[in-house]
């Protein structure tokens, strides 16, 4: 069948789509050419644009693409926060869902996503998510590609590492040193090769590196194994109905200090909440349900924090485990200390809102933070900056007064490399101790280190906590046409290229979210799998439509096949797959409706 479709002819709709790819993302680069080759088989030309991080974000925001890669956010963000983020204009999914099949619209889908999160009845929550996910699935706006398992390559002179259950977290504070220096080097990744940590502001997004924010800052609670909510800067809590919403009371951990020696207490927590959830700034956090529903945060003594919501919100505790934006910086890092006004001296970094949020800086003065100072296991030391503005090296020290016990690593240096080959060479030479996360190495390199250098490296993988996706721009022709999207989906042979490009490490998936995500272990139909016959029929329809004009001989069909197709249509059973398979079988010399003696004239 592949041979038949390998050279598209005049029967195909000769479409062109723009595919944007991050130039420093080895995952994207590994499969881009496979996808391009798959689509060429059905007459779709792919114009690939390799973009740097800034160009890529601009193209996302402005909708200057037809196809791009992304990943679901993973635990603990899926499904509630990930899908709530679709309401944010700067997020790629906002564009994707902009032109759906009536009566489904972006507005009513977002309304349903918000509504289900204010429900407290488990059965109604489950039914609400099932309905939402089925409708999204049917629109063919996302092609789930593979389940992402986060790789970690660690020199065996180190031990004690446990992969996190939380996406974007690289928890090196548990690592101990068996031999050699307690100063270690790392190449981290959250989707691409490391280039910068950003300012490491806990209240903002890109270019702030999540794993660096996670090393420095902490929140009230943490996300534990199997989704358990565990204590962090709060030792205990209660959540109860209150008025039309809920009241959550947190007993804060005593004896905790920030890296500068400042005491952590309720006043410090409220200061941070004031700056993230001010009436102006919280517009930037539209994806964040807690930000939308939290209406008050007050102290009841030095070590008791009381939060109240305007409505029930079932994921409240889950959202308080997130790496950003509700983690706590030292009051001394704010421009006016504890007296920093959220509008006049906000902790936001100027220019970090993103192009679609620039208007916020007309209403608030973004003063930023003087330094990244938190309560976490590592404290920031300094950055060596390259001529191009990227970070050559970033140094952190283990915080000796960390309330959870001082880390086994004394100093960790984050090192920038220009290619995955350089990362691998540095590992093998011993110059680099760890390559952790997605980006520093290709899957084939990880597998090679695991099986051929196991004496030198401990290679681990997380469970599947995210799905990698191909996203369609539903607002831009030709991918605004659901038939084009489905043709592309059926033309992509992901099982084959995953085996080739990922050494069998990653496996194909068929649904938007991992089954392990809350309310996501459901069976969605139809199945959007590889089926070149369907893809050809959807984008190369002339061969089939020729039957209506009496041109069947032009497409190489026998009279028996013509009769069969006509009878099938008359009977109301002219199914796309059946018709296409009949056509392809005929052209392959294996007619379905052949004479009994198998002699064809």
Short mmCIF file of C-alpha atoms in Angstrom, two decimals, residues 62-573:
data_model
loop_
_atom_site.label_atom_id
_atom_site.label_comp_id
_atom_site.label_asym_id
_atom_site.label_seq_id
_atom_site.Cartn_x
_atom_site.Cartn_y
_atom_site.Cartn_z
CA UNK A 62 0.73 35.04 16.58
CA UNK A 63 -0.55 31.81 15.02
CA UNK A 64 2.17 31.79 12.33
CA UNK A 65 2.11 28.03 11.79
CA UNK A 66 -0.06 25.09 10.78
CA UNK A 67 1.73 22.40 12.79
CA UNK A 68 3.90 22.43 15.88
CA UNK A 69 5.00 20.14 18.67
CA UNK A 70 4.02 20.53 22.29
CA UNK A 71 3.54 18.37 25.34
CA UNK A 72 0.75 18.17 27.85
CA UNK A 73 1.89 19.64 31.14
CA UNK A 74 1.91 16.31 32.96
CA UNK A 75 1.35 15.69 36.65
CA UNK A 76 0.07 17.51 38.62
CA UNK A 77 -1.24 19.93 35.97
CA UNK A 78 -3.34 17.59 33.80
CA UNK A 79 -6.21 17.86 33.09
CA UNK A 80 -7.48 20.86 35.05
CA UNK A 81 -4.75 23.48 34.72
CA UNK A 82 -3.49 22.35 31.33
CA UNK A 83 -6.95 22.59 29.79
CA UNK A 84 -7.87 25.74 31.72
CA UNK A 85 -4.80 27.35 30.12
CA UNK A 86 -6.52 27.05 26.75
CA UNK A 87 -8.38 30.24 27.68
CA UNK A 88 -5.11 32.22 27.63
CA UNK A 89 -4.52 33.96 24.26
CA UNK A 90 -0.75 33.49 24.49
CA UNK A 91 -1.08 29.70 24.72
CA UNK A 92 -0.93 27.65 21.55
CA UNK A 93 -4.05 25.66 22.42
CA UNK A 94 -6.10 28.88 22.41
CA UNK A 95 -5.40 29.20 18.70
CA UNK A 96 -5.94 25.50 18.07
CA UNK A 97 -9.51 25.51 19.41
CA UNK A 98 -10.53 28.75 17.73
CA UNK A 99 -12.57 27.22 14.91
CA UNK A 100 -14.39 24.06 15.93
CA UNK A 101 -17.42 22.28 14.52
CA UNK A 102 -20.67 24.05 15.53
CA UNK A 103 -22.26 24.08 18.00
CA UNK A 104 -18.91 23.57 19.75
CA UNK A 105 -17.04 26.85 20.20
CA UNK A 106 -13.93 27.94 22.05
CA UNK A 107 -16.09 29.99 24.41
CA UNK A 108 -18.45 27.20 25.45
CA UNK A 109 -15.62 24.67 25.73
CA UNK A 110 -13.70 26.97 28.08
CA UNK A 111 -16.89 27.58 30.06
CA UNK A 112 -17.33 23.82 30.53
CA UNK A 113 -13.69 23.40 31.59
CA UNK A 114 -14.14 26.12 34.22
CA UNK A 115 -17.50 24.76 35.37
CA UNK A 116 -16.34 21.20 36.04
CA UNK A 117 -13.61 22.50 38.35
CA UNK A 118 -16.16 24.15 40.65
CA UNK A 119 -17.93 20.82 41.13
CA UNK A 120 -17.26 18.74 44.25
CA UNK A 121 -19.31 15.64 43.38
CA UNK A 122 -16.84 13.01 42.09
CA UNK A 123 -19.31 11.41 39.68
CA UNK A 124 -20.20 14.77 38.12
CA UNK A 125 -16.53 15.74 37.86
CA UNK A 126 -15.71 12.48 36.07
CA UNK A 127 -18.66 12.82 33.68
CA UNK A 128 -17.82 16.44 32.95
CA UNK A 129 -14.23 15.65 32.00
CA UNK A 130 -15.30 12.66 29.91
CA UNK A 131 -17.66 14.85 27.88
CA UNK A 132 -15.03 17.58 27.41
CA UNK A 133 -12.30 15.16 26.35
CA UNK A 134 -14.56 13.34 23.91
CA UNK A 135 -15.56 16.59 22.19
CA UNK A 136 -11.94 17.75 21.93
CA UNK A 137 -10.87 14.34 20.63
CA UNK A 138 -13.51 14.38 17.90
CA UNK A 139 -12.23 17.72 16.56
CA UNK A 140 -8.85 16.20 15.54
CA UNK A 141 -6.98 19.30 16.71
CA UNK A 142 -4.26 17.32 18.47
CA UNK A 143 -2.40 14.23 17.34
CA UNK A 144 -1.06 12.38 20.40
CA UNK A 145 2.36 11.02 19.41
CA UNK A 146 4.07 9.31 22.32
CA UNK A 147 4.11 9.08 26.09
CA UNK A 148 7.06 11.03 27.44
CA UNK A 149 9.33 9.37 29.98
CA UNK A 150 11.88 11.77 31.43
CA UNK A 151 15.49 10.46 31.15
CA UNK A 152 18.16 10.91 33.80
CA UNK A 153 21.80 9.96 33.22
CA UNK A 154 23.92 10.08 36.39
CA UNK A 155 27.57 9.24 36.94
CA UNK A 156 27.82 6.32 39.34
CA UNK A 157 29.97 8.32 41.72
CA UNK A 158 26.61 9.77 42.75
CA UNK A 159 23.67 7.87 44.25
CA UNK A 160 20.29 8.38 45.90
CA UNK A 161 18.42 10.03 43.04
CA UNK A 162 14.68 9.39 42.76
CA UNK A 163 12.75 10.68 39.71
CA UNK A 164 10.02 13.15 40.56
CA UNK A 165 6.33 12.48 40.04
CA UNK A 166 6.00 16.13 39.04
CA UNK A 167 6.73 17.30 35.52
CA UNK A 168 9.60 19.79 35.10
CA UNK A 169 11.11 18.93 38.48
CA UNK A 170 14.71 17.66 38.71
CA UNK A 171 15.06 16.83 42.42
CA UNK A 172 18.82 16.60 42.92
CA UNK A 173 18.65 17.42 46.64
CA UNK A 174 18.38 13.70 47.46
CA UNK A 175 21.64 12.87 45.67
CA UNK A 176 24.63 11.79 47.76
CA UNK A 177 28.29 11.67 46.71
CA UNK A 178 29.94 8.24 46.92
CA UNK A 179 33.35 9.33 45.67
CA UNK A 180 35.19 12.38 44.43
CA UNK A 181 34.29 16.01 44.76
CA UNK A 182 31.02 17.20 46.28
CA UNK A 183 30.94 19.81 43.53
CA UNK A 184 29.00 18.39 40.59
CA UNK A 185 28.10 19.46 37.07
CA UNK A 186 24.78 19.05 35.30
CA UNK A 187 23.23 19.60 31.88
CA UNK A 188 19.48 19.97 32.54
CA UNK A 189 16.65 20.21 30.04
CA UNK A 190 12.95 20.94 29.98
CA UNK A 191 12.43 20.28 26.29
CA UNK A 192 15.63 21.62 24.77
CA UNK A 193 19.33 22.09 25.43
CA UNK A 194 19.97 24.39 28.37
CA UNK A 195 20.61 28.01 27.40
CA UNK A 196 19.49 30.10 30.38
CA UNK A 197 17.79 29.93 33.76
CA UNK A 198 16.22 33.34 33.23
CA UNK A 199 16.01 35.59 36.30
CA UNK A 200 14.63 32.66 38.38
CA UNK A 201 11.60 34.62 39.54
CA UNK A 202 9.07 32.27 41.22
CA UNK A 203 6.09 34.35 40.15
CA UNK A 204 6.67 34.34 36.40
CA UNK A 205 7.04 32.06 33.41
CA UNK A 206 9.45 31.77 30.46
CA UNK A 207 12.33 32.42 30.30
CA UNK A 208 12.46 31.27 33.93
CA UNK A 209 13.59 27.63 34.07
CA UNK A 210 11.15 25.54 36.09
CA UNK A 211 13.76 23.16 37.50
CA UNK A 212 15.80 26.14 38.78
CA UNK A 213 12.73 27.71 40.37
CA UNK A 214 12.07 24.33 42.00
CA UNK A 215 15.59 24.16 43.49
CA UNK A 216 15.31 27.59 45.11
CA UNK A 217 11.67 28.14 46.07
CA UNK A 218 9.00 26.21 47.96
CA UNK A 219 5.26 26.44 48.43
CA UNK A 220 2.79 25.40 51.09
CA UNK A 221 2.51 21.79 49.93
CA UNK A 222 4.33 19.43 47.56
CA UNK A 223 3.33 16.81 45.03
CA UNK A 224 4.38 13.37 46.25
CA UNK A 225 4.47 9.87 44.82
CA UNK A 226 1.18 8.68 43.27
CA UNK A 227 -0.25 12.19 43.50
CA UNK A 228 -0.22 12.45 47.29
CA UNK A 229 -0.30 16.01 48.64
CA UNK A 230 2.49 16.21 51.23
CA UNK A 231 3.70 18.92 53.63
CA UNK A 232 6.25 21.51 52.57
CA UNK A 233 6.20 24.97 54.17
CA UNK A 234 2.86 24.01 55.72
CA UNK A 235 2.92 21.08 58.13
CA UNK A 236 -0.85 20.53 58.22
CA UNK A 237 -4.05 21.95 56.76
CA UNK A 238 -7.82 21.72 56.65
CA UNK A 239 -10.23 22.54 53.82
CA UNK A 240 -13.91 23.06 54.58
CA UNK A 241 -16.99 24.67 53.01
CA UNK A 242 -17.34 28.33 53.83
CA UNK A 243 -20.12 30.57 52.52
CA UNK A 244 -20.35 30.09 48.76
CA UNK A 245 -16.79 28.79 48.59
CA UNK A 246 -14.16 27.11 50.73
CA UNK A 247 -11.79 27.98 53.56
CA UNK A 248 -8.32 26.41 53.72
CA UNK A 249 -6.29 26.86 56.90
CA UNK A 250 -2.55 26.08 56.87
CA UNK A 251 -0.28 25.64 59.86
CA UNK A 252 3.09 26.96 58.69
CA UNK A 253 6.42 25.31 59.43
CA UNK A 254 8.38 27.09 62.14
CA UNK A 255 12.14 27.50 62.19
CA UNK A 256 12.46 27.95 58.41
CA UNK A 257 14.74 30.65 57.02
CA UNK A 258 15.25 32.06 53.56
CA UNK A 259 18.72 31.80 52.04
CA UNK A 260 19.52 35.33 53.29
CA UNK A 261 18.60 34.44 56.88
CA UNK A 262 15.17 36.11 56.84
CA UNK A 263 12.54 34.17 58.80
CA UNK A 264 9.74 32.53 56.86
CA UNK A 265 6.35 33.26 58.42
CA UNK A 266 2.80 34.17 57.47
CA UNK A 267 3.68 37.79 56.66
CA UNK A 268 6.21 36.61 54.08
CA UNK A 269 3.64 34.25 52.57
CA UNK A 270 0.98 36.98 52.33
CA UNK A 271 3.44 39.38 50.68
CA UNK A 272 4.07 36.88 47.89
CA UNK A 273 0.36 36.17 47.47
CA UNK A 274 -0.35 39.91 47.27
CA UNK A 275 2.09 40.32 44.37
CA UNK A 276 0.90 37.31 42.36
CA UNK A 277 -2.82 37.78 42.92
CA UNK A 278 -3.20 41.55 42.72
CA UNK A 279 -6.20 42.54 40.61
CA UNK A 280 -3.89 43.62 37.79
CA UNK A 281 -1.23 40.94 37.74
CA UNK A 282 -3.52 37.95 38.22
CA UNK A 283 -4.80 38.49 34.68
CA UNK A 284 -1.50 36.95 33.57
CA UNK A 285 -2.34 33.83 35.57
CA UNK A 286 -5.67 33.07 33.88
CA UNK A 287 -4.77 29.39 33.53
CA UNK A 288 -4.32 29.17 37.28
CA UNK A 289 -7.66 28.36 38.87
CA UNK A 290 -6.50 29.07 42.39
CA UNK A 291 -5.68 32.60 41.27
CA UNK A 292 -9.15 33.04 39.87
CA UNK A 293 -11.06 31.73 42.88
CA UNK A 294 -8.91 32.84 45.83
CA UNK A 295 -10.56 35.96 47.23
CA UNK A 296 -8.66 36.47 50.48
CA UNK A 297 -5.46 35.40 52.23
CA UNK A 298 -4.84 36.54 55.78
CA UNK A 299 -2.74 35.62 58.79
CA UNK A 300 -4.24 34.19 61.96
CA UNK A 301 -1.10 34.59 64.03
CA UNK A 302 2.53 34.39 62.91
CA UNK A 303 2.34 30.83 61.62
CA UNK A 304 -1.24 30.29 60.46
CA UNK A 305 -2.39 31.25 56.95
CA UNK A 306 -6.08 31.29 56.00
CA UNK A 307 -7.20 31.20 52.36
CA UNK A 308 -10.79 31.66 51.21
CA UNK A 309 -12.27 31.01 47.77
CA UNK A 310 -15.27 32.61 46.10
CA UNK A 311 -16.50 29.26 44.81
CA UNK A 312 -15.82 25.58 45.38
CA UNK A 313 -12.65 24.60 43.53
CA UNK A 314 -11.72 20.93 43.73
CA UNK A 315 -8.07 21.20 42.53
CA UNK A 316 -7.09 23.84 45.13
CA UNK A 317 -4.48 21.78 47.01
CA UNK A 318 -3.23 20.27 43.76
CA UNK A 319 -2.55 23.72 42.32
CA UNK A 320 -0.72 24.83 45.45
CA UNK A 321 1.93 22.16 44.70
CA UNK A 322 2.93 23.86 41.43
CA UNK A 323 6.46 25.12 40.87
CA UNK A 324 5.05 28.53 39.92
CA UNK A 325 3.53 31.09 40.49
CA UNK A 326 2.66 30.62 44.20
CA UNK A 327 6.04 29.87 45.72
CA UNK A 328 7.67 32.17 48.19
CA UNK A 329 10.58 34.60 47.76
CA UNK A 330 12.30 36.36 50.64
CA UNK A 331 10.78 39.75 51.55
CA UNK A 332 14.28 41.21 51.30
CA UNK A 333 14.29 40.47 47.55
CA UNK A 334 11.28 42.77 46.98
CA UNK A 335 12.16 46.33 46.08
CA UNK A 336 10.57 47.78 49.24
CA UNK A 337 10.77 44.70 51.45
CA UNK A 338 7.63 43.73 53.36
CA UNK A 339 6.10 47.09 52.42
CA UNK A 340 6.35 46.57 48.65
CA UNK A 341 3.05 47.64 47.12
CA UNK A 342 1.70 45.08 44.58
CA UNK A 343 0.98 47.81 42.01
CA UNK A 344 3.83 50.24 42.65
CA UNK A 345 6.63 47.76 43.38
CA UNK A 346 5.49 44.44 41.96
CA UNK A 347 7.79 41.43 41.88
CA UNK A 348 7.15 40.97 38.15
CA UNK A 349 10.12 41.34 35.79
CA UNK A 350 9.69 44.03 33.14
CA UNK A 351 9.07 42.46 29.74
CA UNK A 352 8.37 39.00 31.12
CA UNK A 353 4.61 39.15 30.68
CA UNK A 354 4.87 38.29 26.98
CA UNK A 355 3.78 40.32 23.98
CA UNK A 356 0.05 39.78 24.49
CA UNK A 357 0.31 41.00 28.08
CA UNK A 358 2.38 44.15 27.59
CA UNK A 359 -0.63 46.27 28.50
CA UNK A 360 -0.32 45.11 32.11
CA UNK A 361 2.87 47.12 32.49
CA UNK A 362 0.81 50.25 31.88
CA UNK A 363 -1.05 49.48 35.11
CA UNK A 364 1.68 48.04 37.33
CA UNK A 365 5.34 48.86 37.96
CA UNK A 366 7.39 45.70 37.47
CA UNK A 367 10.36 46.07 39.81
CA UNK A 368 11.37 42.41 39.81
CA UNK A 369 13.32 40.76 42.60
CA UNK A 370 16.82 41.83 43.61
CA UNK A 371 18.00 38.21 43.64
CA UNK A 372 16.51 34.70 43.60
CA UNK A 373 16.20 34.00 47.34
CA UNK A 374 13.95 31.23 48.58
CA UNK A 375 13.81 28.54 51.27
CA UNK A 376 14.66 25.57 49.03
CA UNK A 377 17.57 23.11 49.19
CA UNK A 378 19.80 25.14 46.85
CA UNK A 379 20.75 28.80 46.89
CA UNK A 380 21.78 30.84 43.87
CA UNK A 381 25.44 31.91 43.67
CA UNK A 382 26.00 33.46 40.26
CA UNK A 383 25.92 33.29 36.46
CA UNK A 384 28.60 33.51 33.80
CA UNK A 385 26.97 35.10 30.76
CA UNK A 386 28.03 34.55 27.15
CA UNK A 387 28.31 37.32 24.55
CA UNK A 388 24.97 36.29 23.04
CA UNK A 389 23.18 36.71 26.37
CA UNK A 390 22.86 33.01 27.13
CA UNK A 391 24.22 31.48 30.33
CA UNK A 392 27.56 29.65 30.00
CA UNK A 393 27.43 28.50 33.62
CA UNK A 394 25.10 28.97 36.58
CA UNK A 395 26.28 28.04 40.07
CA UNK A 396 24.17 26.97 43.07
CA UNK A 397 25.28 25.93 46.54
CA UNK A 398 23.50 23.47 48.79
CA UNK A 399 21.71 25.41 51.52
CA UNK A 400 23.36 24.27 54.74
CA UNK A 401 20.44 25.45 56.93
CA UNK A 402 17.74 23.80 54.82
CA UNK A 403 14.89 22.67 57.05
CA UNK A 404 14.75 19.33 55.23
CA UNK A 405 18.42 18.55 55.91
CA UNK A 406 21.45 19.86 54.06
CA UNK A 407 21.90 18.42 50.55
CA UNK A 408 24.66 15.90 49.86
CA UNK A 409 25.87 18.09 47.01
CA UNK A 410 27.81 21.17 48.13
CA UNK A 411 27.96 22.96 44.76
CA UNK A 412 26.16 22.30 41.50
CA UNK A 413 27.24 24.01 38.29
CA UNK A 414 24.82 24.09 35.38
CA UNK A 415 26.79 24.01 32.13
CA UNK A 416 25.67 25.06 28.66
CA UNK A 417 26.55 22.87 25.66
CA UNK A 418 25.92 23.67 22.02
CA UNK A 419 24.90 20.17 20.92
CA UNK A 420 23.78 16.81 22.26
CA UNK A 421 27.05 15.39 20.95
CA UNK A 422 28.97 17.76 23.23
CA UNK A 423 26.85 16.65 26.19
CA UNK A 424 27.55 12.99 25.50
CA UNK A 425 31.29 13.61 25.08
CA UNK A 426 31.42 15.53 28.37
CA UNK A 427 29.65 12.69 30.18
CA UNK A 428 32.05 10.10 28.81
CA UNK A 429 35.11 12.20 29.64
CA UNK A 430 33.93 12.73 33.21
CA UNK A 431 33.68 16.51 32.85
CA UNK A 432 29.90 16.29 33.24
CA UNK A 433 28.25 14.34 36.07
CA UNK A 434 24.59 14.44 35.06
CA UNK A 435 22.36 14.96 32.03
CA UNK A 436 18.80 15.20 33.25
CA UNK A 437 15.48 15.94 31.59
CA UNK A 438 14.41 16.21 27.96
CA UNK A 439 16.83 18.00 25.66
CA UNK A 440 20.45 17.31 26.67
CA UNK A 441 20.54 13.93 24.91
CA UNK A 442 18.67 12.15 22.15
CA UNK A 443 16.84 8.96 23.10
CA UNK A 444 19.29 6.87 21.08
CA UNK A 445 22.18 8.37 23.06
CA UNK A 446 20.45 7.64 26.36
CA UNK A 447 19.92 4.03 25.34
CA UNK A 448 23.53 3.69 24.22
CA UNK A 449 24.80 4.99 27.57
CA UNK A 450 22.44 2.66 29.39
CA UNK A 451 23.45 -0.52 27.58
CA UNK A 452 27.08 0.14 26.65
CA UNK A 453 28.31 2.27 29.54
CA UNK A 454 26.31 0.90 32.46
CA UNK A 455 29.50 0.59 34.51
CA UNK A 456 29.87 4.38 34.42
CA UNK A 457 26.26 5.63 34.45
CA UNK A 458 23.02 5.00 36.27
CA UNK A 459 20.31 5.63 33.68
CA UNK A 460 16.76 6.14 34.95
CA UNK A 461 13.42 7.08 33.42
CA UNK A 462 10.32 8.48 34.99
CA UNK A 463 6.93 6.94 34.42
CA UNK A 464 4.92 8.40 31.54
CA UNK A 465 3.74 11.71 32.96
CA UNK A 466 3.22 13.73 29.76
CA UNK A 467 2.09 13.13 26.20
CA UNK A 468 3.93 14.64 23.26
CA UNK A 469 1.52 16.11 20.71
CA UNK A 470 1.30 17.52 17.24
CA UNK A 471 -0.95 20.59 17.38
CA UNK A 472 -2.95 21.91 14.43
CA UNK A 473 -3.76 25.58 13.94
CA UNK A 474 -7.53 25.41 13.61
CA UNK A 475 -7.70 29.08 12.62
CA UNK A 476 -5.55 28.93 9.50
CA UNK A 477 -6.19 27.28 6.14
CA UNK A 478 -5.74 24.50 5.23
CA UNK A 479 -5.65 23.05 8.78
CA UNK A 480 -8.89 24.85 9.60
CA UNK A 481 -10.52 22.01 7.63
CA UNK A 482 -11.17 18.95 9.80
CA UNK A 483 -10.77 16.68 6.76
CA UNK A 484 -7.25 18.01 6.20
CA UNK A 485 -6.42 17.47 9.86
CA UNK A 486 -7.71 13.91 9.73
CA UNK A 487 -5.81 13.21 6.52
CA UNK A 488 -2.60 14.35 8.22
CA UNK A 489 -3.36 12.29 11.33
CA UNK A 490 -3.98 9.11 9.33
CA UNK A 491 -0.85 9.67 7.21
CA UNK A 492 1.60 9.82 10.12
CA UNK A 493 3.17 6.46 10.91
CA UNK A 494 4.29 7.27 14.44
CA UNK A 495 4.95 3.66 15.49
CA UNK A 496 7.62 3.28 12.80
CA UNK A 497 9.44 6.55 13.41
CA UNK A 498 9.33 6.11 17.19
CA UNK A 499 11.08 2.78 16.81
CA UNK A 500 13.66 4.30 14.50
CA UNK A 501 14.28 7.62 16.23
CA UNK A 502 13.75 6.68 19.88
CA UNK A 503 15.24 3.17 19.88
CA UNK A 504 11.92 1.79 21.07
CA UNK A 505 12.12 3.84 24.27
CA UNK A 506 8.91 5.80 23.70
CA UNK A 507 5.62 4.16 22.75
CA UNK A 508 2.75 5.54 20.64
CA UNK A 509 -0.29 6.93 22.43
CA UNK A 510 -3.80 7.55 21.15
CA UNK A 511 -5.30 10.02 23.62
CA UNK A 512 -4.59 13.61 24.58
CA UNK A 513 -3.75 12.96 28.24
CA UNK A 514 -2.00 10.08 30.02
CA UNK A 515 -4.33 7.48 31.49
CA UNK A 516 -2.65 8.17 34.84
CA UNK A 517 -3.93 11.77 34.91
CA UNK A 518 -7.04 12.31 37.07
CA UNK A 519 -10.32 11.58 35.24
CA UNK A 520 -8.39 10.67 32.07
CA UNK A 521 -8.55 6.87 32.13
CA UNK A 522 -11.33 6.77 29.55
CA UNK A 523 -11.80 5.27 26.12
CA UNK A 524 -12.14 7.93 23.42
CA UNK A 525 -13.46 7.22 19.93
CA UNK A 526 -12.89 7.17 17.02
CA UNK A 527 -9.30 6.02 17.13
CA UNK A 528 -7.05 8.42 15.21
CA UNK A 529 -4.39 5.96 14.09
CA UNK A 530 -2.14 5.46 11.10
CA UNK A 531 -4.23 4.44 8.09
CA UNK A 532 -2.76 5.48 4.77
CA UNK A 533 -5.86 4.33 2.91
CA UNK A 534 -8.04 6.78 4.83
CA UNK A 535 -5.45 9.53 4.49
CA UNK A 536 -5.35 9.08 0.72
CA UNK A 537 -9.10 9.11 0.42
CA UNK A 538 -9.33 12.33 2.45
CA UNK A 539 -6.65 14.21 0.54
CA UNK A 540 -6.61 12.37 -2.81
CA UNK A 541 -10.34 12.06 -3.48
CA UNK A 542 -10.28 12.32 -7.27
CA UNK A 543 -9.67 8.62 -7.72
CA UNK A 544 -12.87 7.82 -5.84
CA UNK A 545 -14.94 10.71 -7.20
CA UNK A 546 -14.04 9.59 -10.71
CA UNK A 547 -16.54 6.77 -10.30
CA UNK A 548 -19.35 9.31 -10.41
CA UNK A 549 -18.23 10.67 -13.78
CA UNK A 550 -17.70 7.31 -15.45
CA UNK A 551 -13.91 7.55 -15.45
CA UNK A 552 -13.24 4.35 -13.54
CA UNK A 553 -10.96 2.96 -16.21
CA UNK A 554 -8.70 6.00 -15.74
CA UNK A 555 -7.97 4.93 -12.17
CA UNK A 556 -7.41 1.31 -13.13
CA UNK A 557 -10.54 -0.34 -11.69
CA UNK A 558 -12.17 -3.46 -13.05
CA UNK A 559 -15.85 -3.48 -13.99
CA UNK A 560 -16.49 -5.73 -11.00
CA UNK A 561 -15.04 -3.14 -8.66
CA UNK A 562 -17.16 -0.39 -10.25
CA UNK A 563 -20.31 -2.45 -9.75
CA UNK A 564 -19.35 -3.21 -6.16
CA UNK A 565 -18.76 0.43 -5.30
CA UNK A 566 -22.04 1.55 -6.89
CA UNK A 567 -24.02 -1.16 -5.07
CA UNK A 568 -22.34 -0.25 -1.79
CA UNK A 569 -23.25 3.40 -2.26
CA UNK A 570 -26.84 2.60 -3.15
CA UNK A 571 -27.12 0.45 -0.03
CA UNK A 572 -25.86 3.34 2.06
CA UNK A 573 -22.69 1.51 2.98
#
